[in-house]
PDB file of C-alpha atoms in Angstrom:
ATOM      1  CA  VAL A  10      89.145 -55.480  28.379  1.00  0.00           C
ATOM      2  CA  THR A  11      90.601 -56.074  24.931  1.00  0.00           C
ATOM      3  CA  PRO A  12      87.905 -57.736  22.862  1.00  0.00           C
ATOM      4  CA  VAL A  13      88.412 -61.155  21.387  1.00  0.00           C
ATOM      5  CA  LEU A  14      90.062 -61.104  17.986  1.00  0.00           C
ATOM      6  CA  GLN A  15      87.567 -61.012  15.135  1.00  0.00           C
ATOM      7  CA  PRO A  16      87.309 -64.305  13.257  1.00  0.00           C
ATOM      8  CA  SER A  17      87.764 -64.799   9.526  1.00  0.00           C
ATOM      9  CA  PHE A  18      87.101 -67.663   7.176  1.00  0.00           C
ATOM     10  CA  VAL A  19      89.923 -70.136   6.572  1.00  0.00           C
ATOM     11  CA  ASN A  20      90.742 -70.582   2.871  1.00  0.00           C
ATOM     12  CA  PRO A  21      87.517 -69.127   1.490  1.00  0.00           C
ATOM     13  CA  PRO A  22      87.004 -70.302  -2.110  1.00  0.00           C
ATOM     14  CA  ALA A  23      87.303 -67.844  -4.982  1.00  0.00           C
ATOM     15  CA  ASN A  24      84.823 -67.416  -7.819  1.00  0.00           C
ATOM     16  CA  ILE A  25      85.241 -70.140 -10.426  1.00  0.00           C
ATOM     17  CA  THR A  26      83.977 -71.193 -13.844  1.00  0.00           C
ATOM     18  CA  VAL A  27      83.333 -74.907 -14.336  1.00  0.00           C
ATOM     19  CA  ASN A  28      82.340 -77.158 -17.210  1.00  0.00           C
ATOM     20  CA  CYS A  29      78.815 -78.505 -17.487  1.00  0.00           C
ATOM     21  CA  ASP A  30      79.879 -81.868 -16.040  1.00  0.00           C
ATOM     22  CA  MET A  31      81.287 -80.321 -12.864  1.00  0.00           C
ATOM     23  CA  ILE A  32      78.222 -78.585 -11.403  1.00  0.00           C
ATOM     24  CA  PRO A  33      78.553 -78.780  -7.600  1.00  0.00           C
ATOM     25  CA  THR A  34      75.731 -80.240  -5.553  1.00  0.00           C
ATOM     26  CA  SER A  35      76.508 -78.061  -2.530  1.00  0.00           C
ATOM     27  CA  GLY A  36      79.002 -75.564  -1.169  1.00  0.00           C
ATOM     28  CA  ALA A  37      81.868 -76.510   1.116  1.00  0.00           C
ATOM     29  CA  THR A  38      81.740 -76.096   4.877  1.00  0.00           C
ATOM     30  CA  LEU A  39      84.130 -73.323   5.919  1.00  0.00           C
ATOM     31  CA  VAL A  40      85.904 -72.812   9.198  1.00  0.00           C
ATOM     32  CA  ALA A  41      85.636 -69.424  10.908  1.00  0.00           C
ATOM     33  CA  ALA A  42      88.571 -68.893  13.288  1.00  0.00           C
ATOM     34  CA  ASN A  43      90.324 -65.992  14.998  1.00  0.00           C
ATOM     35  CA  ASN A  44      93.630 -67.652  15.982  1.00  0.00           C
ATOM     36  CA  ASP A  45      93.378 -65.955  19.377  1.00  0.00           C
ATOM     37  CA  PRO A  46      95.343 -68.015  21.958  1.00  0.00           C
ATOM     38  CA  ASN A  47      93.456 -66.423  24.841  1.00  0.00           C
ATOM     39  CA  CYS A  48      89.894 -66.422  23.543  1.00  0.00           C
ATOM     40  CA  PRO A  49      89.833 -68.760  20.555  1.00  0.00           C
ATOM     41  CA  ILE A  50      86.916 -68.990  18.183  1.00  0.00           C
ATOM     42  CA  THR A  51      86.470 -71.932  15.845  1.00  0.00           C
ATOM     43  CA  ALA A  52      83.197 -72.620  14.079  1.00  0.00           C
ATOM     44  CA  ASN A  53      82.031 -74.602  11.071  1.00  0.00           C
ATOM     45  CA  VAL A  54      79.820 -72.622   8.707  1.00  0.00           C
ATOM     46  CA  THR A  55      77.672 -74.048   5.914  1.00  0.00           C
ATOM     47  CA  PRO A  56      76.596 -71.755   3.070  1.00  0.00           C
ATOM     48  CA  THR A  57      73.229 -70.725   1.777  1.00  0.00           C
ATOM     49  CA  GLN A  58      72.701 -71.209  -1.959  1.00  0.00           C
ATOM     50  CA  SER A  59      71.055 -68.942  -4.510  1.00  0.00           C
ATOM     51  CA  GLY A  60      70.825 -69.153  -8.264  1.00  0.00           C
ATOM     52  CA  THR A  61      70.706 -72.296 -10.362  1.00  0.00           C
ATOM     53  CA  ALA A  62      72.740 -73.966 -13.083  1.00  0.00           C
ATOM     54  CA  THR A  63      72.254 -76.840 -15.493  1.00  0.00           C
ATOM     55  CA  ILE A  64      74.207 -78.340 -18.365  1.00  0.00           C
ATOM     56  CA  CYS A  65      72.893 -75.363 -20.340  1.00  0.00           C
ATOM     57  CA  GLY A  66      74.752 -72.910 -18.115  1.00  0.00           C
ATOM     58  CA  GLY A  67      73.869 -70.600 -15.260  1.00  0.00           C
ATOM     59  CA  ALA A  68      75.438 -69.453 -12.013  1.00  0.00           C
ATOM     60  CA  ILE A  69      75.242 -70.644  -8.412  1.00  0.00           C
ATOM     61  CA  THR A  70      76.107 -68.341  -5.520  1.00  0.00           C
ATOM     62  CA  TYR A  71      77.164 -69.647  -2.109  1.00  0.00           C
ATOM     63  CA  THR A  72      77.125 -67.276   0.855  1.00  0.00           C
ATOM     64  CA  TRP A  73      78.755 -68.042   4.199  1.00  0.00           C
ATOM     65  CA  THR A  74      77.762 -65.868   7.152  1.00  0.00           C
ATOM     66  CA  TYR A  75      79.050 -66.039  10.712  1.00  0.00           C
ATOM     67  CA  THR A  76      78.296 -63.848  13.717  1.00  0.00           C
ATOM     68  CA  ASP A  77      80.608 -64.173  16.724  1.00  0.00           C
ATOM     69  CA  VAL A  78      79.873 -63.739  20.429  1.00  0.00           C
ATOM     70  CA  CYS A  79      80.537 -60.010  20.128  1.00  0.00           C
ATOM     71  CA  ASN A  80      77.820 -59.734  17.469  1.00  0.00           C
ATOM     72  CA  ARG A  81      80.355 -59.078  14.712  1.00  0.00           C
ATOM     73  CA  THR A  82      79.387 -60.599  11.367  1.00  0.00           C
ATOM     74  CA  ILE A  83      81.643 -61.794   8.588  1.00  0.00           C
ATOM     75  CA  THR A  84      80.467 -62.858   5.140  1.00  0.00           C
ATOM     76  CA  HIS A  85      82.034 -64.584   2.154  1.00  0.00           C
ATOM     77  CA  THR A  86      80.441 -65.109  -1.254  1.00  0.00           C
ATOM     78  CA  GLN A  87      81.491 -67.453  -4.034  1.00  0.00           C
ATOM     79  CA  THR A  88      79.945 -67.531  -7.520  1.00  0.00           C
ATOM     80  CA  VAL A  89      80.229 -70.722  -9.561  1.00  0.00           C
ATOM     81  CA  THR A  90      79.604 -69.994 -13.258  1.00  0.00           C
ATOM     82  CA  VAL A  91      78.735 -73.016 -15.376  1.00  0.00           C
ATOM     83  CA  THR A  92      79.835 -73.133 -19.005  1.00  0.00           C
ATOM     84  CA  PRO A  93      77.031 -74.540 -21.215  1.00  0.00           C
ATOM     85  CA  MET A  94      77.632 -77.852 -22.906  1.00  0.00           C
ATOM     86  CA  PRO A  95      79.334 -77.558 -26.330  1.00  0.00           C
ATOM     87  CA  LEU A  96      77.189 -76.776 -29.347  1.00  0.00           C
ATOM     88  CA  PRO A  97      76.138 -79.770 -31.442  1.00  0.00           C
ATOM     89  CA  ALA A  98      77.173 -80.175 -35.074  1.00  0.00           C
ATOM     90  CA  PHE A  99      76.352 -82.540 -37.921  1.00  0.00           C
ATOM     91  CA  VAL A 100      79.002 -85.126 -38.804  1.00  0.00           C
ATOM     92  CA  ASN A 101      80.017 -85.036 -42.485  1.00  0.00           C
ATOM     93  CA  PRO A 102      76.947 -83.182 -43.800  1.00  0.00           C
ATOM     94  CA  PRO A 103      76.637 -83.690 -47.585  1.00  0.00           C
ATOM     95  CA  PRO A 104      77.153 -80.618 -49.787  1.00  0.00           C
ATOM     96  CA  SER A 105      74.791 -79.314 -52.422  1.00  0.00           C
ATOM     97  CA  GLN A 106      75.656 -80.575 -55.898  1.00  0.00           C
ATOM     98  CA  ASN A 107      74.579 -81.024 -59.472  1.00  0.00           C
ATOM     99  CA  ILE A 108      73.703 -84.591 -60.447  1.00  0.00           C
ATOM    100  CA  THR A 109      72.883 -86.345 -63.696  1.00  0.00           C
ATOM    101  CA  CYS A 110      69.509 -87.793 -64.478  1.00  0.00           C
ATOM    102  CA  ASP A 111      70.624 -91.314 -63.476  1.00  0.00           C
ATOM    103  CA  GLN A 112      71.768 -90.197 -59.993  1.00  0.00           C
ATOM    104  CA  ILE A 113      68.402 -89.185 -58.545  1.00  0.00           C
ATOM    105  CA  PRO A 114      68.365 -90.604 -54.992  1.00  0.00           C
ATOM    106  CA  SER A 115      65.370 -92.367 -53.505  1.00  0.00           C
ATOM    107  CA  SER A 116      66.143 -90.865 -50.096  1.00  0.00           C
ATOM    108  CA  ALA A 117      68.806 -88.973 -48.165  1.00  0.00           C
ATOM    109  CA  PRO A 118      71.119 -90.375 -45.488  1.00  0.00           C
ATOM    110  CA  THR A 119      70.551 -90.145 -41.762  1.00  0.00           C
ATOM    111  CA  LEU A 120      73.090 -87.767 -40.216  1.00  0.00           C
ATOM    112  CA  THR A 121      74.796 -88.055 -36.840  1.00  0.00           C
ATOM    113  CA  VAL A 122      74.782 -85.090 -34.460  1.00  0.00           C
ATOM    114  CA  THR A 123      77.465 -84.797 -31.794  1.00  0.00           C
ATOM    115  CA  ASN A 124      79.023 -82.132 -29.582  1.00  0.00           C
ATOM    116  CA  ASN A 125      82.024 -84.119 -28.321  1.00  0.00           C
ATOM    117  CA  GLY A 126      81.043 -83.053 -24.809  1.00  0.00           C
ATOM    118  CA  PRO A 127      82.116 -84.705 -21.560  1.00  0.00           C
ATOM    119  CA  THR A 128      80.048 -87.432 -19.924  1.00  0.00           C
ATOM    120  CA  GLY A 129      76.724 -86.009 -18.804  1.00  0.00           C
ATOM    121  CA  CYS A 130      76.945 -83.160 -21.322  1.00  0.00           C
ATOM    122  CA  ASN A 131      77.429 -85.129 -24.504  1.00  0.00           C
ATOM    123  CA  ILE A 132      75.155 -85.360 -27.524  1.00  0.00           C
ATOM    124  CA  ASN A 133      75.223 -88.305 -29.915  1.00  0.00           C
ATOM    125  CA  GLN A 134      72.018 -88.669 -31.907  1.00  0.00           C
ATOM    126  CA  THR A 135      70.826 -89.271 -35.454  1.00  0.00           C
ATOM    127  CA  VAL A 136      68.589 -87.078 -37.586  1.00  0.00           C
ATOM    128  CA  THR A 137      66.549 -87.972 -40.662  1.00  0.00           C
ATOM    129  CA  PRO A 138      65.916 -85.249 -43.235  1.00  0.00           C
ATOM    130  CA  VAL A 139      62.749 -83.661 -44.545  1.00  0.00           C
ATOM    131  CA  GLN A 140      62.458 -83.600 -48.339  1.00  0.00           C
ATOM    132  CA  SER A 141      61.030 -80.774 -50.420  1.00  0.00           C
ATOM    133  CA  GLY A 142      61.000 -80.180 -54.146  1.00  0.00           C
ATOM    134  CA  ASN A 143      61.221 -82.950 -56.711  1.00  0.00           C
ATOM    135  CA  GLY A 144      63.187 -84.026 -59.710  1.00  0.00           C
ATOM    136  CA  THR A 145      62.910 -86.386 -62.635  1.00  0.00           C
ATOM    137  CA  ILE A 146      65.036 -87.268 -65.633  1.00  0.00           C
ATOM    138  CA  CYS A 147      63.665 -84.029 -67.101  1.00  0.00           C
ATOM    139  CA  GLY A 148      65.364 -81.953 -64.384  1.00  0.00           C
ATOM    140  CA  GLY A 149      64.344 -80.245 -61.131  1.00  0.00           C
ATOM    141  CA  THR A 150      65.750 -79.690 -57.655  1.00  0.00           C
ATOM    142  CA  ILE A 151      65.434 -81.868 -54.562  1.00  0.00           C
ATOM    143  CA  THR A 152      66.113 -80.274 -51.170  1.00  0.00           C
ATOM    144  CA  TYR A 153      66.897 -82.228 -48.022  1.00  0.00           C
ATOM    145  CA  THR A 154      66.802 -80.414 -44.669  1.00  0.00           C
ATOM    146  CA  TRP A 155      68.177 -81.826 -41.417  1.00  0.00           C
ATOM    147  CA  THR A 156      67.149 -80.021 -38.206  1.00  0.00           C
ATOM    148  CA  PHE A 157      68.180 -80.748 -34.622  1.00  0.00           C
ATOM    149  CA  THR A 158      67.325 -78.973 -31.351  1.00  0.00           C
ATOM    150  CA  ASP A 159      69.361 -79.841 -28.255  1.00  0.00           C
ATOM    151  CA  GLN A 160      68.428 -79.849 -24.562  1.00  0.00           C
ATOM    152  CA  CYS A 161      69.343 -76.176 -24.334  1.00  0.00           C
ATOM    153  CA  ASN A 162      66.868 -75.295 -27.109  1.00  0.00           C
ATOM    154  CA  ARG A 163      69.669 -74.485 -29.557  1.00  0.00           C
ATOM    155  CA  THR A 164      68.796 -75.441 -33.139  1.00  0.00           C
ATOM    156  CA  ILE A 165      71.142 -76.354 -35.974  1.00  0.00           C
ATOM    157  CA  THR A 166      70.121 -76.915 -39.592  1.00  0.00           C
ATOM    158  CA  HIS A 167      71.808 -78.320 -42.681  1.00  0.00           C
ATOM    159  CA  VAL A 168      70.386 -78.019 -46.193  1.00  0.00           C
ATOM    160  CA  GLN A 169      71.447 -79.976 -49.264  1.00  0.00           C
ATOM    161  CA  ASN A 170      70.182 -79.037 -52.739  1.00  0.00           C
ATOM    162  CA  LEU A 171      70.451 -81.601 -55.523  1.00  0.00           C
ATOM    163  CA  THR A 172      70.052 -79.953 -58.939  1.00  0.00           C
ATOM    164  CA  ILE A 173      69.272 -82.510 -61.644  1.00  0.00           C
ATOM    165  CA  THR A 174      70.685 -82.063 -65.125  1.00  0.00           C
ATOM    166  CA  PRO A 175      67.933 -83.134 -67.542  1.00  0.00           C
ATOM    167  CA  LEU A 176      68.586 -85.890 -70.068  1.00  0.00           C
ATOM    168  CA  PRO A 177      69.991 -84.647 -73.413  1.00  0.00           C
ATOM    169  CA  PRO A 178      67.430 -83.686 -76.081  1.00  0.00           C
ATOM    170  CA  PRO A 179      66.736 -86.281 -78.776  1.00  0.00           C
ATOM    171  CA  ALA A 180      67.734 -85.993 -82.437  1.00  0.00           C
ATOM    172  CA  PHE A 181      67.084 -87.993 -85.624  1.00  0.00           C
ATOM    173  CA  VAL A 182      69.902 -90.211 -86.883  1.00  0.00           C
ATOM    174  CA  ASN A 183      70.874 -89.430 -90.492  1.00  0.00           C
ATOM    175  CA  PRO A 184      67.672 -87.609 -91.448  1.00  0.00           C
ATOM    176  CA  PRO A 185      67.331 -87.517 -95.284  1.00  0.00           C
ATOM    177  CA  ALA A 186      67.690 -84.214 -97.078  1.00  0.00           C
ATOM    178  CA  ASN A 187      65.131 -82.716 -99.418  1.00  0.00           C
ATOM    179  CA  ILE A 188      65.347 -84.273-102.910  1.00  0.00           C
ATOM    180  CA  THR A 189      63.812 -83.914-106.344  1.00  0.00           C
ATOM    181  CA  VAL A 190      62.791 -87.095-108.165  1.00  0.00           C
ATOM    182  CA  ASN A 191      61.338 -87.966-111.525  1.00  0.00           C
ATOM    183  CA  CYS A 192      57.702 -88.821-111.812  1.00  0.00           C
ATOM    184  CA  ASP A 193      58.502 -92.518-111.911  1.00  0.00           C
ATOM    185  CA  GLN A 194      60.465 -92.347-108.621  1.00  0.00           C
ATOM    186  CA  ILE A 195      57.712 -91.230-106.316  1.00  0.00           C
ATOM    187  CA  PRO A 196      58.311 -93.126-103.007  1.00  0.00           C
ATOM    188  CA  ALA A 197      55.479 -95.107-101.540  1.00  0.00           C
ATOM    189  CA  ALA A 198      56.355 -94.017 -98.011  1.00  0.00           C
ATOM    190  CA  GLY A 199      58.950 -92.134 -96.004  1.00  0.00           C
ATOM    191  CA  THR A 200      61.951 -93.843 -94.467  1.00  0.00           C
ATOM    192  CA  VAL A 201      61.707 -94.990 -90.816  1.00  0.00           C
ATOM    193  CA  LEU A 202      64.194 -92.902 -88.813  1.00  0.00           C
ATOM    194  CA  THR A 203      65.898 -93.611 -85.512  1.00  0.00           C
ATOM    195  CA  VAL A 204      65.643 -91.078 -82.700  1.00  0.00           C
ATOM    196  CA  THR A 205      68.306 -90.966 -79.958  1.00  0.00           C
ATOM    197  CA  ASN A 206      69.708 -88.523 -77.443  1.00  0.00           C
ATOM    198  CA  GLY A 207      73.130 -90.105 -77.435  1.00  0.00           C
ATOM    199  CA  SER A 208      73.091 -90.552 -73.654  1.00  0.00           C
ATOM    200  CA  VAL A 209      74.513 -93.655 -72.030  1.00  0.00           C
ATOM    201  CA  VAL A 210      73.045 -92.946 -68.576  1.00  0.00           C
ATOM    202  CA  CYS A 211      69.583 -91.702 -69.607  1.00  0.00           C
ATOM    203  CA  PRO A 212      69.034 -92.908 -73.195  1.00  0.00           C
TER     204      PRO A 212
END
């Protein structure tokens, strides 16, 4: 007796890589068939799943196994690799700069963080900075640090340093030079002088 033809899976899926918003909830049901007109075999086979994946990545493996009436086993395996959601980034982070003594800020702006990801894998949040250092009209450096950690425990940081140019040093206006006078010209007191630093912004 010629044995029944061995079955095979119909259109078994290949390994694929998907975006974080396309993680499958289960594997497809496959048909095992032998296309034998005399002793046909047709069976629906559901897979077993191993591995896990989230929006942070991972891999899921589906395994289909079928054993026919002649105790012959066929197996197909598909691996679904999930690409992690895009990395977040700050929107328009301010650069470090030198500022004049009249430009000392009272605080720093709140920054937006986004990753332009698809629905379910998108990030759109705001971050307030932490301030360190200090500055006055006499100079100094103020540092603002923005830090954000996403759902995948990936951290991004932006630092802005504001270096303050101190106000110009003062000087006397038209200070009198040393003089020699006669004994009858001894002044009763010195002239009152004006002191200025010539600055419009921090006089």
